[in-house]
Coordinates of C-alpha atoms in Angstrom, one line a residue:
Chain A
X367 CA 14.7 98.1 -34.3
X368 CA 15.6 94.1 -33.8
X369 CA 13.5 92.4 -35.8
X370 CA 13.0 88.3 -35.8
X371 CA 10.8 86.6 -38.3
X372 CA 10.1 82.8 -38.6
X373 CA 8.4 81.0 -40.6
X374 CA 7.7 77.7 -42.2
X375 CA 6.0 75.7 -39.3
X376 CA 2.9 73.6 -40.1
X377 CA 1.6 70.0 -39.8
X378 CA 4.2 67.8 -40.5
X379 CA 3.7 64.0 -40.1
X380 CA 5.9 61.6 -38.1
X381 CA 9.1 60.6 -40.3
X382 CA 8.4 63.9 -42.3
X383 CA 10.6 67.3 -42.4
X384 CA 10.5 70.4 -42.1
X385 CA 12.5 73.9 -42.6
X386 CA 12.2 76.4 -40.2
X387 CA 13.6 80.1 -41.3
X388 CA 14.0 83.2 -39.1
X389 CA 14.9 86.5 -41.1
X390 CA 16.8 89.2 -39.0
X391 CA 17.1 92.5 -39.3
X392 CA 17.7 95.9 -37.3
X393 CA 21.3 94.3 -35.9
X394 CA 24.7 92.8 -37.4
X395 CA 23.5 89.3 -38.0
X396 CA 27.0 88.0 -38.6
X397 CA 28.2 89.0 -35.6
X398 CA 26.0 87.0 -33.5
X399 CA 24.9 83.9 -32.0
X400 CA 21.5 82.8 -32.4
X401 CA 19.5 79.8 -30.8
X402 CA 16.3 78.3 -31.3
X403 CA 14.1 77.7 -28.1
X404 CA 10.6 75.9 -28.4
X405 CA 7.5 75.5 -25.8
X406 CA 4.8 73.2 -25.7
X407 CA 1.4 75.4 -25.6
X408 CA 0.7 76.1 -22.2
X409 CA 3.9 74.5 -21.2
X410 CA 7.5 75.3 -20.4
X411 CA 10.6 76.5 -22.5
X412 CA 13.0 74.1 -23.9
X413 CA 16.0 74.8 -25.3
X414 CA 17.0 73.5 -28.9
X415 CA 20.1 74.7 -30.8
X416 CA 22.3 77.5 -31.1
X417 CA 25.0 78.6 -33.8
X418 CA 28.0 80.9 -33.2
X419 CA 28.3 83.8 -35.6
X420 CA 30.0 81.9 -38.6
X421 CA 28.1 79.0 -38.2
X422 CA 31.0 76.6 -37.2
X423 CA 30.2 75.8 -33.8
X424 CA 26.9 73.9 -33.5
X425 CA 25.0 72.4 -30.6
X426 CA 21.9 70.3 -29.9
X427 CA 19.8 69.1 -27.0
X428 CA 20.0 66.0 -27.1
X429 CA 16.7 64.7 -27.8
X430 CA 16.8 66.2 -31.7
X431 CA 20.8 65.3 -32.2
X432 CA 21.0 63.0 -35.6
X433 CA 17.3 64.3 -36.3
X434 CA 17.4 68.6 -36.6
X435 CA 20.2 70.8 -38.4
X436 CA 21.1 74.4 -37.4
X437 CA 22.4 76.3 -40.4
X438 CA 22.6 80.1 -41.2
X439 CA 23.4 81.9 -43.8
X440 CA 24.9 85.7 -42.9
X441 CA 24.5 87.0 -46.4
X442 CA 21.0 86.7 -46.2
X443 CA 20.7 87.5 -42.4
X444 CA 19.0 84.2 -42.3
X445 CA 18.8 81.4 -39.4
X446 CA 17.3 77.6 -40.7
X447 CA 16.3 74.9 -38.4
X448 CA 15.9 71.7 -40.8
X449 CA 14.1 69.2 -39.0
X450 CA 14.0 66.0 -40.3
X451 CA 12.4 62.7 -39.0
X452 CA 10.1 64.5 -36.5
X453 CA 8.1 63.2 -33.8
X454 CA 5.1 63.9 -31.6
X455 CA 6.8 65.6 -29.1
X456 CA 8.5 67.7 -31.0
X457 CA 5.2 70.2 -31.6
X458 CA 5.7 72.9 -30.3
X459 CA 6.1 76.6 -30.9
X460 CA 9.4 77.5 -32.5
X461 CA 11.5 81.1 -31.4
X462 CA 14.4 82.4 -32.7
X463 CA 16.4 84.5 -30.8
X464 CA 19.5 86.4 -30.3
X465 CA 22.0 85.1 -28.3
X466 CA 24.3 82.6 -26.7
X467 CA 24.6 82.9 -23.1
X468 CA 21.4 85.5 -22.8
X469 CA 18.6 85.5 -25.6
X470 CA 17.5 89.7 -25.6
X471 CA 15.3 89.5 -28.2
X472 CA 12.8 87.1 -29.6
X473 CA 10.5 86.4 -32.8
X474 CA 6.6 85.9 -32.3
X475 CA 7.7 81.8 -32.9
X476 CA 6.2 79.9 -35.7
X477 CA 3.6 76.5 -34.7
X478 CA 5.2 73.1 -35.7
X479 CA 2.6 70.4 -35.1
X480 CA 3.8 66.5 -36.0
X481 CA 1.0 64.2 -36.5
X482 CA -0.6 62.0 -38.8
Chain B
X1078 CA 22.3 68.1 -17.8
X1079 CA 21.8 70.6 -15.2
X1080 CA 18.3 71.0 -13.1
X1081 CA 16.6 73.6 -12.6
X1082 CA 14.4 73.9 -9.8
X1083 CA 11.9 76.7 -9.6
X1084 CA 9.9 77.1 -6.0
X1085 CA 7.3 78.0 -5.4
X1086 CA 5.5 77.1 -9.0
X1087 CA 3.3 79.8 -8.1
X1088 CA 2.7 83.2 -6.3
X1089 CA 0.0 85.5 -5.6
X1090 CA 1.3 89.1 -4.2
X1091 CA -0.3 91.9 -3.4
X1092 CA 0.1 95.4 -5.2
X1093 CA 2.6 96.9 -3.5
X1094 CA 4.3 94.1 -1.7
X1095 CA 7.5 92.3 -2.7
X1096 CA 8.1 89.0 -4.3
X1097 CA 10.6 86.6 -4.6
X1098 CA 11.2 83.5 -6.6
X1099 CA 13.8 80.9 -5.8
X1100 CA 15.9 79.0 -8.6
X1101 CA 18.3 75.8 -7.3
X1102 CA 20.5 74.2 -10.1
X1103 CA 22.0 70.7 -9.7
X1104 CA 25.3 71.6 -10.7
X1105 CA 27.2 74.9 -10.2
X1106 CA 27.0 78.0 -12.9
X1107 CA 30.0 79.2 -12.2
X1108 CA 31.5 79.2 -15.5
X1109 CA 35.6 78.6 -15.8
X1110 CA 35.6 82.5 -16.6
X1111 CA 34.0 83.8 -13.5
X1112 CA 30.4 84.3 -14.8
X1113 CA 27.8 82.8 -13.8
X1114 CA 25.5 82.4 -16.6
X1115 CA 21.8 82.1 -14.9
X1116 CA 19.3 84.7 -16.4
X1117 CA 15.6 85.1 -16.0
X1118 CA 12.7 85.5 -18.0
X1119 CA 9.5 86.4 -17.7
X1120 CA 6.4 85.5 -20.0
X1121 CA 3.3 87.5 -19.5
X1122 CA -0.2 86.2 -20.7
X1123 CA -0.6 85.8 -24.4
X1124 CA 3.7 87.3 -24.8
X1125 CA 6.7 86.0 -26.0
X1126 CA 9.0 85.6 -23.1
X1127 CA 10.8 88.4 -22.5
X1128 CA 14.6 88.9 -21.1
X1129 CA 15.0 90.6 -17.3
X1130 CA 17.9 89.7 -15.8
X1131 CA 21.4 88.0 -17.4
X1132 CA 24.9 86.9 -16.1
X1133 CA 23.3 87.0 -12.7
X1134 CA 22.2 89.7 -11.4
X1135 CA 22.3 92.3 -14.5
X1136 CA 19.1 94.5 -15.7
X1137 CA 18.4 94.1 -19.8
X1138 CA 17.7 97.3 -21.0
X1139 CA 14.7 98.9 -20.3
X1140 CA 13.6 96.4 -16.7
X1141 CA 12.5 98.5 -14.0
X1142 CA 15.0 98.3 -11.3
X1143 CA 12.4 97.0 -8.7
X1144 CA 13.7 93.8 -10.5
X1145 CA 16.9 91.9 -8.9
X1146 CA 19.0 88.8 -9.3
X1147 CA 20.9 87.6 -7.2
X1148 CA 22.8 84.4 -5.7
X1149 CA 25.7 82.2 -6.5
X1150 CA 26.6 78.5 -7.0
X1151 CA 23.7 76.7 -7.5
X1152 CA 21.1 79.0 -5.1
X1153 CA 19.5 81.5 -6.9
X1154 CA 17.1 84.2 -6.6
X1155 CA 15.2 86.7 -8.4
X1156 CA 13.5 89.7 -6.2
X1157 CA 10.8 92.3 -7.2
X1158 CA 10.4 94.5 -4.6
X1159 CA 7.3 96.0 -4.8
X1160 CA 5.0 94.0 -7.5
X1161 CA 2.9 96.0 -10.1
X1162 CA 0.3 94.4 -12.2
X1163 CA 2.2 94.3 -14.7
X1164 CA 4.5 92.3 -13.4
X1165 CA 2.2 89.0 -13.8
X1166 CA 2.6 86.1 -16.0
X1167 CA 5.5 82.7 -15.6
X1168 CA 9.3 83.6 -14.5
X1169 CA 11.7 81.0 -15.6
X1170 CA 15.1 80.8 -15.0
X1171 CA 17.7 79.5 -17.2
X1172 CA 21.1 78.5 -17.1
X1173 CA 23.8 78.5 -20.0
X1174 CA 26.8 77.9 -18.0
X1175 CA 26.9 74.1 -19.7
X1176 CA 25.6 72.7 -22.8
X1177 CA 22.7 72.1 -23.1
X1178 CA 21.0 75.0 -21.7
X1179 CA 18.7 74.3 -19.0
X1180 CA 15.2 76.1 -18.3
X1181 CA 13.6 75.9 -14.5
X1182 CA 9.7 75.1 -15.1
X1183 CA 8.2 78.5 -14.2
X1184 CA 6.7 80.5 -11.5
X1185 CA 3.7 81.7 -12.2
X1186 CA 2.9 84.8 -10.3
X1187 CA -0.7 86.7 -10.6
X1188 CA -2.0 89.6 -8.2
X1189 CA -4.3 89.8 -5.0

Protein backbone atom coordinates (compact mmCIF):
# COMPACT_ATOMS: atom_id res chain seq x y z
CA UNK A 1 0.00 0.00 0.00
CA UNK A 2 1.30 3.74 -1.05
CA UNK A 3 2.01 5.32 1.80
CA UNK A 4 2.87 9.43 2.16
CA UNK A 5 3.83 10.90 5.38
CA UNK A 6 4.73 14.66 6.01
CA UNK A 7 5.67 16.26 8.58
CA UNK A 8 7.46 19.28 10.08
CA UNK A 9 4.78 22.09 9.49
CA UNK A 10 4.07 24.53 12.41
CA UNK A 11 4.10 28.36 13.16
CA UNK A 12 6.84 29.78 11.54
CA UNK A 13 7.29 33.59 11.52
CA UNK A 14 7.83 35.88 8.57
CA UNK A 15 11.69 35.76 7.54
CA UNK A 16 11.83 32.34 9.31
CA UNK A 17 12.29 28.66 7.82
CA UNK A 18 11.07 25.72 7.73
CA UNK A 19 11.70 21.86 6.54
CA UNK A 20 9.01 20.03 5.37
CA UNK A 21 9.59 16.00 5.04
CA UNK A 22 7.37 13.37 3.32
CA UNK A 23 8.46 9.65 3.98
CA UNK A 24 7.28 7.18 1.22
CA UNK A 25 6.72 3.82 1.27
CA UNK A 26 4.65 0.85 -0.39
CA UNK A 27 6.31 1.97 -4.11
CA UNK A 28 9.81 2.44 -5.78
CA UNK A 29 10.54 5.94 -4.55
CA UNK A 30 13.51 6.40 -6.87
CA UNK A 31 11.76 5.81 -9.74
CA UNK A 32 9.42 8.61 -9.43
CA UNK A 33 8.53 12.11 -9.57
CA UNK A 34 7.07 13.67 -6.70
CA UNK A 35 5.48 17.31 -6.21
CA UNK A 36 4.35 19.26 -3.51
CA UNK A 37 0.86 20.93 -3.86
CA UNK A 38 -0.61 23.33 -1.00
CA UNK A 39 -4.22 24.82 -0.30
CA UNK A 40 -5.34 27.57 1.71
CA UNK A 41 -8.09 26.16 4.24
CA UNK A 42 -11.23 26.27 2.70
CA UNK A 43 -9.62 27.39 -0.48
CA UNK A 44 -8.22 26.14 -3.70
CA UNK A 45 -5.09 23.94 -4.77
CA UNK A 46 -1.97 25.49 -5.76
CA UNK A 47 0.77 23.97 -7.14
CA UNK A 48 4.39 24.23 -5.67
CA UNK A 49 7.30 22.08 -6.78
CA UNK A 50 8.06 18.90 -8.24
CA UNK A 51 11.39 16.79 -8.58
CA UNK A 52 12.11 14.14 -11.22
CA UNK A 53 13.30 10.75 -9.82
CA UNK A 54 17.07 11.61 -9.35
CA UNK A 55 16.47 14.89 -8.19
CA UNK A 56 18.16 16.78 -11.05
CA UNK A 57 15.41 18.48 -12.59
CA UNK A 58 13.72 20.96 -10.34
CA UNK A 59 10.84 23.40 -10.79
CA UNK A 60 9.05 26.18 -8.85
CA UNK A 61 5.92 28.28 -9.06
CA UNK A 62 7.02 31.25 -9.24
CA UNK A 63 5.89 32.95 -6.25
CA UNK A 64 8.41 30.73 -3.82
CA UNK A 65 11.50 30.62 -6.61
CA UNK A 66 14.79 32.12 -4.59
CA UNK A 67 12.70 31.47 -1.29
CA UNK A 68 11.75 27.28 -1.09
CA UNK A 69 14.16 24.19 -2.12
CA UNK A 70 12.89 20.80 -3.34
CA UNK A 71 15.41 18.06 -2.40
CA UNK A 72 14.99 14.26 -1.97
CA UNK A 73 16.97 11.87 -0.94
CA UNK A 74 16.10 8.10 -2.52
CA UNK A 75 18.07 6.19 0.07
CA UNK A 76 15.83 7.18 2.57
CA UNK A 77 12.64 7.27 0.37
CA UNK A 78 12.51 10.78 1.56
CA UNK A 79 11.03 14.13 -0.22
CA UNK A 80 12.14 17.78 1.74
CA UNK A 81 10.57 21.07 1.03
CA UNK A 82 13.01 23.67 2.80
CA UNK A 83 11.32 26.82 2.92
CA UNK A 84 13.14 29.64 3.81
CA UNK A 85 12.12 33.35 4.17
CA UNK A 86 8.39 32.67 4.31
CA UNK A 87 5.52 34.86 4.12
CA UNK A 88 1.87 35.17 5.08
CA UNK A 89 0.62 33.78 2.21
CA UNK A 90 2.43 30.98 2.09
CA UNK A 91 0.10 29.16 5.11
CA UNK A 92 -1.29 26.68 3.91
CA UNK A 93 -1.59 22.97 4.06
CA UNK A 94 1.25 21.11 2.58
CA UNK A 95 0.73 17.47 0.33
CA UNK A 96 3.06 15.40 -1.02
CA UNK A 97 2.29 13.38 -3.77
CA UNK A 98 3.29 11.10 -6.48
CA UNK A 99 3.73 12.29 -9.68
CA UNK A 100 4.59 14.55 -12.51
CA UNK A 101 2.07 14.94 -15.04
CA UNK A 102 -0.91 13.14 -12.70
CA UNK A 103 -0.51 13.15 -8.80
CA UNK A 104 -2.32 9.32 -7.80
CA UNK A 105 -1.74 9.38 -4.51
CA UNK A 106 -1.53 11.91 -1.69
CA UNK A 107 -0.31 12.30 2.06
CA UNK A 108 -2.98 13.66 4.72
CA UNK A 109 -0.63 17.30 4.26
CA UNK A 110 1.03 18.78 7.13
CA UNK A 111 -0.28 22.79 8.46
CA UNK A 112 2.39 25.55 7.76
CA UNK A 113 1.11 28.72 9.34
CA UNK A 114 3.63 32.03 8.91
CA UNK A 115 2.95 34.64 11.32
CA UNK A 116 4.24 36.61 14.00
CA UNK B 1 0.94 30.67 -16.94
CA UNK B 2 -2.01 28.95 -18.10
CA UNK B 3 -5.77 29.65 -16.77
CA UNK B 4 -7.97 27.61 -15.78
CA UNK B 5 -11.44 28.34 -15.84
CA UNK B 6 -13.89 26.15 -14.00
CA UNK B 7 -17.97 26.91 -14.76
CA UNK B 8 -20.20 26.64 -13.10
CA UNK B 9 -18.37 27.19 -9.44
CA UNK B 10 -21.18 25.17 -8.28
CA UNK B 11 -23.85 22.45 -8.88
CA UNK B 12 -26.61 20.85 -7.22
CA UNK B 13 -27.84 17.50 -9.07
CA UNK B 14 -30.24 15.26 -8.29
CA UNK B 15 -29.71 11.42 -7.42
CA UNK B 16 -29.87 9.93 -10.39
CA UNK B 17 -29.38 12.59 -12.90
CA UNK B 18 -26.14 13.53 -14.77
CA UNK B 19 -23.69 16.22 -14.24
CA UNK B 20 -21.25 18.01 -16.04
CA UNK B 21 -18.52 20.43 -15.29
CA UNK B 22 -16.77 22.52 -17.81
CA UNK B 23 -12.92 23.37 -17.61
CA UNK B 24 -11.52 26.25 -20.41
CA UNK B 25 -7.63 26.78 -20.36
CA UNK B 26 -6.00 29.96 -21.83
CA UNK B 27 -3.53 28.24 -23.67
CA UNK B 28 -3.67 24.81 -25.46
CA UNK B 29 -2.63 21.29 -23.46
CA UNK B 30 -1.67 19.67 -26.22
CA UNK B 31 1.62 18.69 -25.23
CA UNK B 32 4.51 18.44 -28.19
CA UNK B 33 4.09 14.52 -27.65
CA UNK B 34 0.42 14.29 -28.42
CA UNK B 35 -0.97 14.16 -24.80
CA UNK B 36 -2.92 16.35 -23.45
CA UNK B 37 -2.09 16.57 -19.81
CA UNK B 38 -5.50 18.01 -18.12
CA UNK B 39 -6.67 15.68 -15.16
CA UNK B 40 -9.36 16.08 -12.62
CA UNK B 41 -9.75 15.81 -9.11
CA UNK B 42 -12.15 15.70 -6.74
CA UNK B 43 -12.07 16.69 -2.99
CA UNK B 44 -14.91 15.44 -0.89
CA UNK B 45 -15.80 17.08 2.59
CA UNK B 46 -13.17 16.78 5.26
CA UNK B 47 -10.70 14.44 2.23
CA UNK B 48 -7.51 14.89 0.65
CA UNK B 49 -8.19 15.42 -2.95
CA UNK B 50 -8.38 12.45 -4.72
CA UNK B 51 -7.22 11.53 -8.49
CA UNK B 52 -10.29 10.65 -11.25
CA UNK B 53 -9.37 11.21 -14.45
CA UNK B 54 -5.57 11.85 -16.06
CA UNK B 55 -4.10 12.55 -19.63
CA UNK B 56 -7.60 13.38 -20.62
CA UNK B 57 -10.01 11.29 -20.56
CA UNK B 58 -8.37 8.20 -18.53
CA UNK B 59 -10.06 6.48 -15.29
CA UNK B 60 -7.42 6.09 -12.17
CA UNK B 61 -7.81 2.87 -10.77
CA UNK B 62 -10.66 2.16 -8.90
CA UNK B 63 -13.21 5.48 -10.43
CA UNK B 64 -16.50 4.22 -11.24
CA UNK B 65 -16.97 4.55 -14.90
CA UNK B 66 -20.03 6.82 -14.53
CA UNK B 67 -17.03 9.24 -14.45
CA UNK B 68 -15.75 10.74 -18.07
CA UNK B 69 -13.22 13.25 -19.42
CA UNK B 70 -13.29 14.51 -22.28
CA UNK B 71 -12.37 17.53 -24.72
CA UNK B 72 -9.37 18.87 -26.48
CA UNK B 73 -7.40 22.11 -26.90
CA UNK B 74 -8.33 24.29 -24.41
CA UNK B 75 -12.36 23.15 -23.91
CA UNK B 76 -12.67 20.66 -21.52
CA UNK B 77 -15.14 18.56 -19.77
CA UNK B 78 -15.68 16.25 -17.08
CA UNK B 79 -19.17 14.13 -17.19
CA UNK B 80 -20.81 11.88 -14.37
CA UNK B 81 -23.62 10.43 -15.66
CA UNK B 82 -25.80 9.54 -13.13
CA UNK B 83 -24.54 11.35 -9.70
CA UNK B 84 -24.51 9.33 -6.37
CA UNK B 85 -24.13 10.90 -3.05
CA UNK B 86 -21.06 10.12 -2.94
CA UNK B 87 -20.04 11.88 -5.52
CA UNK B 88 -20.24 15.36 -3.61
CA UNK B 89 -17.51 17.61 -2.62
CA UNK B 90 -15.08 20.37 -5.13
CA UNK B 91 -13.85 19.10 -8.71
CA UNK B 92 -10.87 20.88 -9.91
CA UNK B 93 -9.09 20.53 -12.95
CA UNK B 94 -5.59 20.75 -13.59
CA UNK B 95 -3.25 21.11 -16.27
CA UNK B 96 0.45 19.97 -16.45
CA UNK B 97 1.04 20.37 -20.04
CA UNK B 98 3.39 23.68 -19.12
CA UNK B 99 5.29 24.57 -16.16
CA UNK B 100 3.94 25.70 -13.78
CA UNK B 101 1.07 23.48 -13.32
CA UNK B 102 -2.18 25.22 -13.25
CA UNK B 103 -5.35 24.28 -10.99
CA UNK B 104 -9.06 25.62 -12.16
CA UNK B 105 -10.74 27.02 -8.76
CA UNK B 106 -13.30 24.17 -8.12
CA UNK B 107 -16.81 23.12 -8.69
CA UNK B 108 -18.41 22.39 -5.95
CA UNK B 109 -21.16 19.96 -6.47
CA UNK B 110 -23.72 18.80 -3.47
CA UNK B 111 -27.10 16.85 -3.96
CA UNK B 112 -30.90 17.68 -4.24
Amino acid sequence: EVQLVESGGGLVQPGGSLSLSCAASGFTFGDHWMTWLRQVPGKGLEWVANINADGGEKNYVDSVKGRFSISRDNAKNSMFLQMNSPRPEDTAVYYCVTGRFSHGYWGKGTTVTVSS
Amino acid sequence: DIVMTQTPLSLSVTPGQPASISCKSSQSLLHSGGTTFLSWYLQRPGQTPQLLIFELSKRSSGVPDRFSGSGSGTDFTLKISRVEAEDVGVYYCMQTTQVPPTFGQGTKVEIK
